């Protein structure tokens, strides 16, 4: 299909040209509208799941933040946490400054971390905040496990002579292919046998296993474009294999490792089926709470939670996209 | 060229033959690669593959019958499946059941057998309450004959190995003490009694932490003693309490009481029902195909494999529905995904990257967010129905049922899986050179012919990859059908989850899971053949 309509196009060609674009527009609408529409609905002042007449008339009273207030609860010390985090970040930045680098990122990162930790510190039995805290405790540990094991294995797999490469690859990718309900059933049976069912450790191990295929796929994809003569050059200049790995290979594949990690994180953070079976009430995560909420009594607070998750996915998507471009630039491809 | 003049094998710098030196280097390289992979492989084998194997094992495992009723299973081997089993079978059942009831295993076995024949669960629960009365009439007659039979010490001294009895009779024995050991002499004379007493002694030790020397045996032990004395000969016994035994042997022919069969029939008539016995016998093997048969609507009966009664045939229907709906979802994804991928691959890179974000955003958004969005949109009082009523397409009192049925599942899952169709299609279409279509047109093909004969065939690998991926993902979906599928729009996964968490029929859940897994693995293999698992791309 040409991108522009030639001046001599017949009526039929014109109709098809615009008609096709309208069809595609409708499909894009189908893809994106359900996600967008929950955002205004989450500001509904009533307990309804549709637009009230007041909302349609853009009446300010018909909108409110009450579902967000319900989501965040009232306990916690977010502002204290924020202040502590900002202070800590500023200290780190000052340290960096003396070491000769003007980097203000620590202030931002520690500020956000302080806000979250302050909010979630020591919460018990809150409807939404406790599950959120559980999610934020499980996902990073699972991500760390899958990234460290996965990166090592991906480097091993990208070597030129690997025996049984196909079989190993098939096993390592299988957690992504096997239906979640089957993984969940198997893990439930097996983890009950070895006493991991209903423990924090059990959920972490299960989520790490589910995240590994994503790390393997992204890191091997980055390693495909890796120029091996760089490591040989490093060795030639006297670097030992460990130095070569950390100074040469790691910085180059880091974008792939980070996006693999983000995939693993989102896998764990969004995962419901396995955690329902492997976890117990003490490990209830945010998606689990949403699932329960949707199945039993659906409350508009779910829409507030959903909106927050959409915001998080937009941030993650942006980061992954930026990393992909950086990786392609580092490997000398023109970013597309 | 100087090598050519040299004699013998080519040598490396350090003097070893080059061939050996190279193969050593290659081996070191392979070993290093494997060392890097090993930790992860081990991790996946333990956390993921072992659970799957465990599930496969559970789908055929059936030790519960032979572990709970070991003696009955042995005795039943001689039963011809015609008429009521012999008294020996009922006696064995009494010993087994008494122990199972004390260990509280019988209800578990009852629920297990209830999957095969309804009613067994309540029969077992009732019998568990009544079983301690079996043999009571004999116990009373032994007590009347000689009060020594009432004394726990008598029994312990008669049955236990001498050193065990000595150790257990000391004053400082706390709790259960040493594990019970049987006297060798008595085992030959009173085989059933010693077996029943050992079962009693060990159960009392492990369940109640009591010393058997201080506990009166169960009534079933008296039943065993009666049966041993009335059939066997104790005249050859000259060990401890030989005279007590001789006295009892002389009196036993005058004893009266219910036979084991009468006793069980007294608890519940169903024990005379051959169907109950046929079920126990059919599932007495430690491994069974029963769960797999149930999973495809068959059942194991005494007459062989038969179809389930029509009202219980649900699984084939569910498998059919799962496959049919997954195909419908895959088809919808192709229909909606193809134009989008086509558009994206033909637009300038800048525009297509912008539009790609509209595909990637749903891909990155939490599954539950998308499912809750559809739940909100499709409700009877939801946005879509409101809109249709407002436009006037639908009357307010005749709002469309868009959710809690198959339609709801298909709509929501098409939306959720669409990115998985668009992304592989897009990556294939990007590689199709536009000059082919232009060449076709310059040779006189119309737009449609050029598309049909030139472009479309080249995009088929992308369709294949996308279809298999979407189908694999759809067939095992659980969350979305559970939330928007209602009763008619659920998949086999929902049934598996039901059997794990609600009906607790784990074996059947495992069998259904195994069938689903086999289906997915075949598709995975096909996918690997067509696309290659190394070529999976994310985002």
PDB file of N, CA, C and O in Angstrom, chain B residues 475-520:
ATOM      1  N   UNK B 475      -5.597 -21.314  24.833  1.00  0.00           N
ATOM      2  CA  UNK B 475      -6.122 -22.610  25.266  1.00  0.00           C
ATOM      3  C   UNK B 475      -5.906 -22.837  26.759  1.00  0.00           C
ATOM      4  O   UNK B 475      -6.659 -23.547  27.413  1.00  0.00           O
ATOM      5  N   UNK B 476      -4.889 -22.194  27.329  1.00  0.00           N
ATOM      6  CA  UNK B 476      -4.629 -22.400  28.750  1.00  0.00           C
ATOM      7  C   UNK B 476      -5.058 -21.247  29.622  1.00  0.00           C
ATOM      8  O   UNK B 476      -4.695 -21.175  30.776  1.00  0.00           O
ATOM      9  N   UNK B 477      -5.856 -20.317  29.076  1.00  0.00           N
ATOM     10  CA  UNK B 477      -6.208 -19.121  29.844  1.00  0.00           C
ATOM     11  C   UNK B 477      -7.126 -19.437  31.001  1.00  0.00           C
ATOM     12  O   UNK B 477      -8.016 -20.255  30.890  1.00  0.00           O
ATOM     13  N   UNK B 478      -6.902 -18.750  32.095  1.00  0.00           N
ATOM     14  CA  UNK B 478      -7.717 -19.027  33.271  1.00  0.00           C
ATOM     15  C   UNK B 478      -8.435 -17.773  33.782  1.00  0.00           C
ATOM     16  O   UNK B 478      -9.646 -17.779  33.971  1.00  0.00           O
ATOM     17  N   UNK B 479      -7.667 -16.689  33.985  1.00  0.00           N
ATOM     18  CA  UNK B 479      -8.203 -15.518  34.674  1.00  0.00           C
ATOM     19  C   UNK B 479      -9.387 -14.899  33.931  1.00  0.00           C
ATOM     20  O   UNK B 479     -10.469 -14.696  34.502  1.00  0.00           O
ATOM     21  N   UNK B 480      -9.200 -14.602  32.653  1.00  0.00           N
ATOM     22  CA  UNK B 480     -10.241 -13.890  31.925  1.00  0.00           C
ATOM     23  C   UNK B 480     -11.532 -14.710  31.805  1.00  0.00           C
ATOM     24  O   UNK B 480     -12.604 -14.191  32.113  1.00  0.00           O
ATOM     25  N   UNK B 481     -11.476 -15.983  31.381  1.00  0.00           N
ATOM     26  CA  UNK B 481     -12.730 -16.751  31.342  1.00  0.00           C
ATOM     27  C   UNK B 481     -13.397 -16.840  32.717  1.00  0.00           C
ATOM     28  O   UNK B 481     -14.613 -16.793  32.824  1.00  0.00           O
ATOM     29  N   UNK B 482     -12.567 -16.929  33.762  1.00  0.00           N
ATOM     30  CA  UNK B 482     -13.130 -17.025  35.105  1.00  0.00           C
ATOM     31  C   UNK B 482     -13.928 -15.768  35.447  1.00  0.00           C
ATOM     32  O   UNK B 482     -14.981 -15.831  36.063  1.00  0.00           O
ATOM     33  N   UNK B 483     -13.437 -14.601  35.003  1.00  0.00           N
ATOM     34  CA  UNK B 483     -14.074 -13.350  35.412  1.00  0.00           C
ATOM     35  C   UNK B 483     -15.181 -12.909  34.474  1.00  0.00           C
ATOM     36  O   UNK B 483     -16.151 -12.304  34.925  1.00  0.00           O
ATOM     37  N   UNK B 484     -15.043 -13.174  33.175  1.00  0.00           N
ATOM     38  CA  UNK B 484     -16.089 -12.691  32.271  1.00  0.00           C
ATOM     39  C   UNK B 484     -16.836 -13.832  31.583  1.00  0.00           C
ATOM     40  O   UNK B 484     -17.744 -13.581  30.810  1.00  0.00           O
ATOM     41  N   UNK B 485     -16.464 -15.078  31.848  1.00  0.00           N
ATOM     42  CA  UNK B 485     -17.044 -16.191  31.096  1.00  0.00           C
ATOM     43  C   UNK B 485     -18.360 -16.705  31.637  1.00  0.00           C
ATOM     44  O   UNK B 485     -19.069 -17.433  30.946  1.00  0.00           O
ATOM     45  N   UNK B 486     -18.684 -16.362  32.897  1.00  0.00           N
ATOM     46  CA  UNK B 486     -19.910 -16.883  33.468  1.00  0.00           C
ATOM     47  C   UNK B 486     -19.883 -18.400  33.489  1.00  0.00           C
ATOM     48  O   UNK B 486     -18.859 -19.005  33.778  1.00  0.00           O
ATOM     49  N   UNK B 487     -21.014 -19.026  33.150  1.00  0.00           N
ATOM     50  CA  UNK B 487     -21.087 -20.473  33.212  1.00  0.00           C
ATOM     51  C   UNK B 487     -20.762 -21.106  31.862  1.00  0.00           C
ATOM     52  O   UNK B 487     -20.182 -22.170  31.792  1.00  0.00           O
ATOM     53  N   UNK B 488     -21.147 -20.411  30.778  1.00  0.00           N
ATOM     54  CA  UNK B 488     -20.985 -21.032  29.467  1.00  0.00           C
ATOM     55  C   UNK B 488     -19.679 -20.646  28.794  1.00  0.00           C
ATOM     56  O   UNK B 488     -19.315 -21.237  27.798  1.00  0.00           O
ATOM     57  N   UNK B 489     -18.978 -19.653  29.316  1.00  0.00           N
ATOM     58  CA  UNK B 489     -17.777 -19.184  28.628  1.00  0.00           C
ATOM     59  C   UNK B 489     -16.493 -19.589  29.315  1.00  0.00           C
ATOM     60  O   UNK B 489     -15.468 -18.961  29.103  1.00  0.00           O
ATOM     61  N   UNK B 490     -16.532 -20.638  30.149  1.00  0.00           N
ATOM     62  CA  UNK B 490     -15.311 -21.029  30.850  1.00  0.00           C
ATOM     63  C   UNK B 490     -14.574 -22.108  30.076  1.00  0.00           C
ATOM     64  O   UNK B 490     -15.138 -22.795  29.241  1.00  0.00           O
ATOM     65  N   UNK B 491     -13.295 -22.226  30.407  1.00  0.00           N
ATOM     66  CA  UNK B 491     -12.396 -23.146  29.716  1.00  0.00           C
ATOM     67  C   UNK B 491     -12.074 -24.331  30.611  1.00  0.00           C
ATOM     68  O   UNK B 491     -12.456 -24.373  31.773  1.00  0.00           O
ATOM     69  N   UNK B 492     -11.302 -25.245  30.056  1.00  0.00           N
ATOM     70  CA  UNK B 492     -10.882 -26.423  30.825  1.00  0.00           C
ATOM     71  C   UNK B 492     -10.018 -26.014  32.016  1.00  0.00           C
ATOM     72  O   UNK B 492     -10.071 -26.636  33.074  1.00  0.00           O
ATOM     73  N   UNK B 493      -9.262 -24.903  31.867  1.00  0.00           N
ATOM     74  CA  UNK B 493      -8.428 -24.430  32.981  1.00  0.00           C
ATOM     75  C   UNK B 493      -9.264 -24.137  34.214  1.00  0.00           C
ATOM     76  O   UNK B 493      -8.845 -24.397  35.335  1.00  0.00           O
ATOM     77  N   UNK B 494     -10.451 -23.583  33.993  1.00  0.00           N
ATOM     78  CA  UNK B 494     -11.300 -23.236  35.131  1.00  0.00           C
ATOM     79  C   UNK B 494     -11.738 -24.483  35.875  1.00  0.00           C
ATOM     80  O   UNK B 494     -11.854 -24.490  37.089  1.00  0.00           O
ATOM     81  N   UNK B 495     -11.957 -25.557  35.098  1.00  0.00           N
ATOM     82  CA  UNK B 495     -12.343 -26.820  35.718  1.00  0.00           C
ATOM     83  C   UNK B 495     -11.172 -27.383  36.526  1.00  0.00           C
ATOM     84  O   UNK B 495     -11.360 -27.941  37.600  1.00  0.00           O
ATOM     85  N   UNK B 496      -9.968 -27.245  35.977  1.00  0.00           N
ATOM     86  CA  UNK B 496      -8.785 -27.742  36.695  1.00  0.00           C
ATOM     87  C   UNK B 496      -8.658 -27.000  38.029  1.00  0.00           C
ATOM     88  O   UNK B 496      -8.485 -27.612  39.082  1.00  0.00           O
ATOM     89  N   UNK B 497      -8.808 -25.673  37.964  1.00  0.00           N
ATOM     90  CA  UNK B 497      -8.702 -24.883  39.193  1.00  0.00           C
ATOM     91  C   UNK B 497      -9.784 -25.292  40.186  1.00  0.00           C
ATOM     92  O   UNK B 497      -9.525 -25.402  41.387  1.00  0.00           O
ATOM     93  N   UNK B 498     -10.989 -25.567  39.667  1.00  0.00           N
ATOM     94  CA  UNK B 498     -12.088 -25.989  40.542  1.00  0.00           C
ATOM     95  C   UNK B 498     -11.732 -27.285  41.255  1.00  0.00           C
ATOM     96  O   UNK B 498     -11.947 -27.429  42.462  1.00  0.00           O
ATOM     97  N   UNK B 499     -11.145 -28.240  40.508  1.00  0.00           N
ATOM     98  CA  UNK B 499     -10.822 -29.517  41.134  1.00  0.00           C
ATOM     99  C   UNK B 499      -9.680 -29.394  42.134  1.00  0.00           C
ATOM    100  O   UNK B 499      -9.610 -30.169  43.079  1.00  0.00           O
ATOM    101  N   UNK B 500      -8.797 -28.415  41.927  1.00  0.00           N
ATOM    102  CA  UNK B 500      -7.703 -28.271  42.897  1.00  0.00           C
ATOM    103  C   UNK B 500      -8.208 -27.616  44.171  1.00  0.00           C
ATOM    104  O   UNK B 500      -7.910 -28.061  45.266  1.00  0.00           O
ATOM    105  N   UNK B 501      -8.993 -26.537  44.016  1.00  0.00           N
ATOM    106  CA  UNK B 501      -9.289 -25.759  45.223  1.00  0.00           C
ATOM    107  C   UNK B 501     -10.647 -26.060  45.834  1.00  0.00           C
ATOM    108  O   UNK B 501     -10.803 -25.893  47.026  1.00  0.00           O
ATOM    109  N   UNK B 502     -11.617 -26.524  45.040  1.00  0.00           N
ATOM    110  CA  UNK B 502     -12.935 -26.735  45.636  1.00  0.00           C
ATOM    111  C   UNK B 502     -13.268 -28.210  45.839  1.00  0.00           C
ATOM    112  O   UNK B 502     -13.564 -28.637  46.946  1.00  0.00           O
ATOM    113  N   UNK B 503     -13.212 -29.019  44.755  1.00  0.00           N
ATOM    114  CA  UNK B 503     -13.645 -30.407  44.931  1.00  0.00           C
ATOM    115  C   UNK B 503     -12.524 -31.285  45.472  1.00  0.00           C
ATOM    116  O   UNK B 503     -12.761 -32.412  45.877  1.00  0.00           O
ATOM    117  N   UNK B 504     -11.295 -30.756  45.480  1.00  0.00           N
ATOM    118  CA  UNK B 504     -10.124 -31.458  46.016  1.00  0.00           C
ATOM    119  C   UNK B 504      -9.856 -32.795  45.329  1.00  0.00           C
ATOM    120  O   UNK B 504      -9.213 -33.663  45.894  1.00  0.00           O
ATOM    121  N   UNK B 505     -10.362 -32.960  44.109  1.00  0.00           N
ATOM    122  CA  UNK B 505     -10.058 -34.167  43.344  1.00  0.00           C
ATOM    123  C   UNK B 505      -8.778 -33.906  42.556  1.00  0.00           C
ATOM    124  O   UNK B 505      -8.783 -33.654  41.363  1.00  0.00           O
ATOM    125  N   UNK B 506      -7.646 -33.977  43.274  1.00  0.00           N
ATOM    126  CA  UNK B 506      -6.375 -33.574  42.675  1.00  0.00           C
ATOM    127  C   UNK B 506      -5.972 -34.473  41.522  1.00  0.00           C
ATOM    128  O   UNK B 506      -5.370 -34.018  40.557  1.00  0.00           O
ATOM    129  N   UNK B 507      -6.288 -35.762  41.644  1.00  0.00           N
ATOM    130  CA  UNK B 507      -5.902 -36.690  40.581  1.00  0.00           C
ATOM    131  C   UNK B 507      -6.549 -36.314  39.266  1.00  0.00           C
ATOM    132  O   UNK B 507      -5.907 -36.297  38.218  1.00  0.00           O
ATOM    133  N   UNK B 508      -7.843 -35.992  39.321  1.00  0.00           N
ATOM    134  CA  UNK B 508      -8.543 -35.612  38.095  1.00  0.00           C
ATOM    135  C   UNK B 508      -7.995 -34.291  37.567  1.00  0.00           C
ATOM    136  O   UNK B 508      -7.795 -34.131  36.355  1.00  0.00           O
ATOM    137  N   UNK B 509      -7.719 -33.348  38.477  1.00  0.00           N
ATOM    138  CA  UNK B 509      -7.120 -32.074  38.046  1.00  0.00           C
ATOM    139  C   UNK B 509      -5.806 -32.348  37.331  1.00  0.00           C
ATOM    140  O   UNK B 509      -5.528 -31.773  36.273  1.00  0.00           O
ATOM    141  N   UNK B 510      -5.007 -33.249  37.891  1.00  0.00           N
ATOM    142  CA  UNK B 510      -3.712 -33.563  37.284  1.00  0.00           C
ATOM    143  C   UNK B 510      -3.908 -34.223  35.918  1.00  0.00           C
ATOM    144  O   UNK B 510      -3.176 -33.924  34.975  1.00  0.00           O
ATOM    145  N   UNK B 511      -4.900 -35.111  35.801  1.00  0.00           N
ATOM    146  CA  UNK B 511      -5.126 -35.781  34.515  1.00  0.00           C
ATOM    147  C   UNK B 511      -5.585 -34.776  33.462  1.00  0.00           C
ATOM    148  O   UNK B 511      -5.092 -34.774  32.326  1.00  0.00           O
ATOM    149  N   UNK B 512      -6.505 -33.892  33.833  1.00  0.00           N
ATOM    150  CA  UNK B 512      -6.959 -32.863  32.882  1.00  0.00           C
ATOM    151  C   UNK B 512      -5.792 -31.973  32.488  1.00  0.00           C
ATOM    152  O   UNK B 512      -5.606 -31.637  31.316  1.00  0.00           O
ATOM    153  N   UNK B 513      -4.965 -31.613  33.490  1.00  0.00           N
ATOM    154  CA  UNK B 513      -3.803 -30.783  33.224  1.00  0.00           C
ATOM    155  C   UNK B 513      -2.832 -31.478  32.289  1.00  0.00           C
ATOM    156  O   UNK B 513      -2.266 -30.852  31.389  1.00  0.00           O
ATOM    157  N   UNK B 514      -2.657 -32.772  32.472  1.00  0.00           N
ATOM    158  CA  UNK B 514      -1.718 -33.512  31.621  1.00  0.00           C
ATOM    159  C   UNK B 514      -2.191 -33.522  30.175  1.00  0.00           C
ATOM    160  O   UNK B 514      -1.394 -33.338  29.247  1.00  0.00           O
ATOM    161  N   UNK B 515      -3.492 -33.714  29.982  1.00  0.00           N
ATOM    162  CA  UNK B 515      -4.014 -33.719  28.606  1.00  0.00           C
ATOM    163  C   UNK B 515      -3.798 -32.350  27.963  1.00  0.00           C
ATOM    164  O   UNK B 515      -3.312 -32.237  26.832  1.00  0.00           O
ATOM    165  N   UNK B 516      -4.128 -31.289  28.738  1.00  0.00           N
ATOM    166  CA  UNK B 516      -3.942 -29.930  28.223  1.00  0.00           C
ATOM    167  C   UNK B 516      -2.467 -29.671  27.907  1.00  0.00           C
ATOM    168  O   UNK B 516      -2.126 -29.106  26.859  1.00  0.00           O
ATOM    169  N   UNK B 517      -1.598 -30.135  28.808  1.00  0.00           N
ATOM    170  CA  UNK B 517      -0.159 -29.941  28.618  1.00  0.00           C
ATOM    171  C   UNK B 517       0.304 -30.637  27.346  1.00  0.00           C
ATOM    172  O   UNK B 517       1.079 -30.069  26.563  1.00  0.00           O
ATOM    173  N   UNK B 518      -0.177 -31.870  27.122  1.00  0.00           N
ATOM    174  CA  UNK B 518       0.230 -32.604  25.928  1.00  0.00           C
ATOM    175  C   UNK B 518      -0.158 -31.815  24.677  1.00  0.00           C
ATOM    176  O   UNK B 518       0.630 -31.669  23.738  1.00  0.00           O
ATOM    177  N   UNK B 519      -1.369 -31.283  24.708  1.00  0.00           N
ATOM    178  CA  UNK B 519      -1.865 -30.496  23.570  1.00  0.00           C
ATOM    179  C   UNK B 519      -0.952 -29.293  23.317  1.00  0.00           C
ATOM    180  O   UNK B 519      -0.555 -29.010  22.181  1.00  0.00           O
ATOM    181  N   UNK B 520      -0.601 -28.590  24.399  1.00  0.00           N
ATOM    182  CA  UNK B 520       0.219 -27.390  24.263  1.00  0.00           C
ATOM    183  C   UNK B 520       1.626 -27.749  23.788  1.00  0.00           C
ATOM    184  O   UNK B 520       2.198 -27.059  22.945  1.00  0.00           O
TER     185      UNK B 520
END
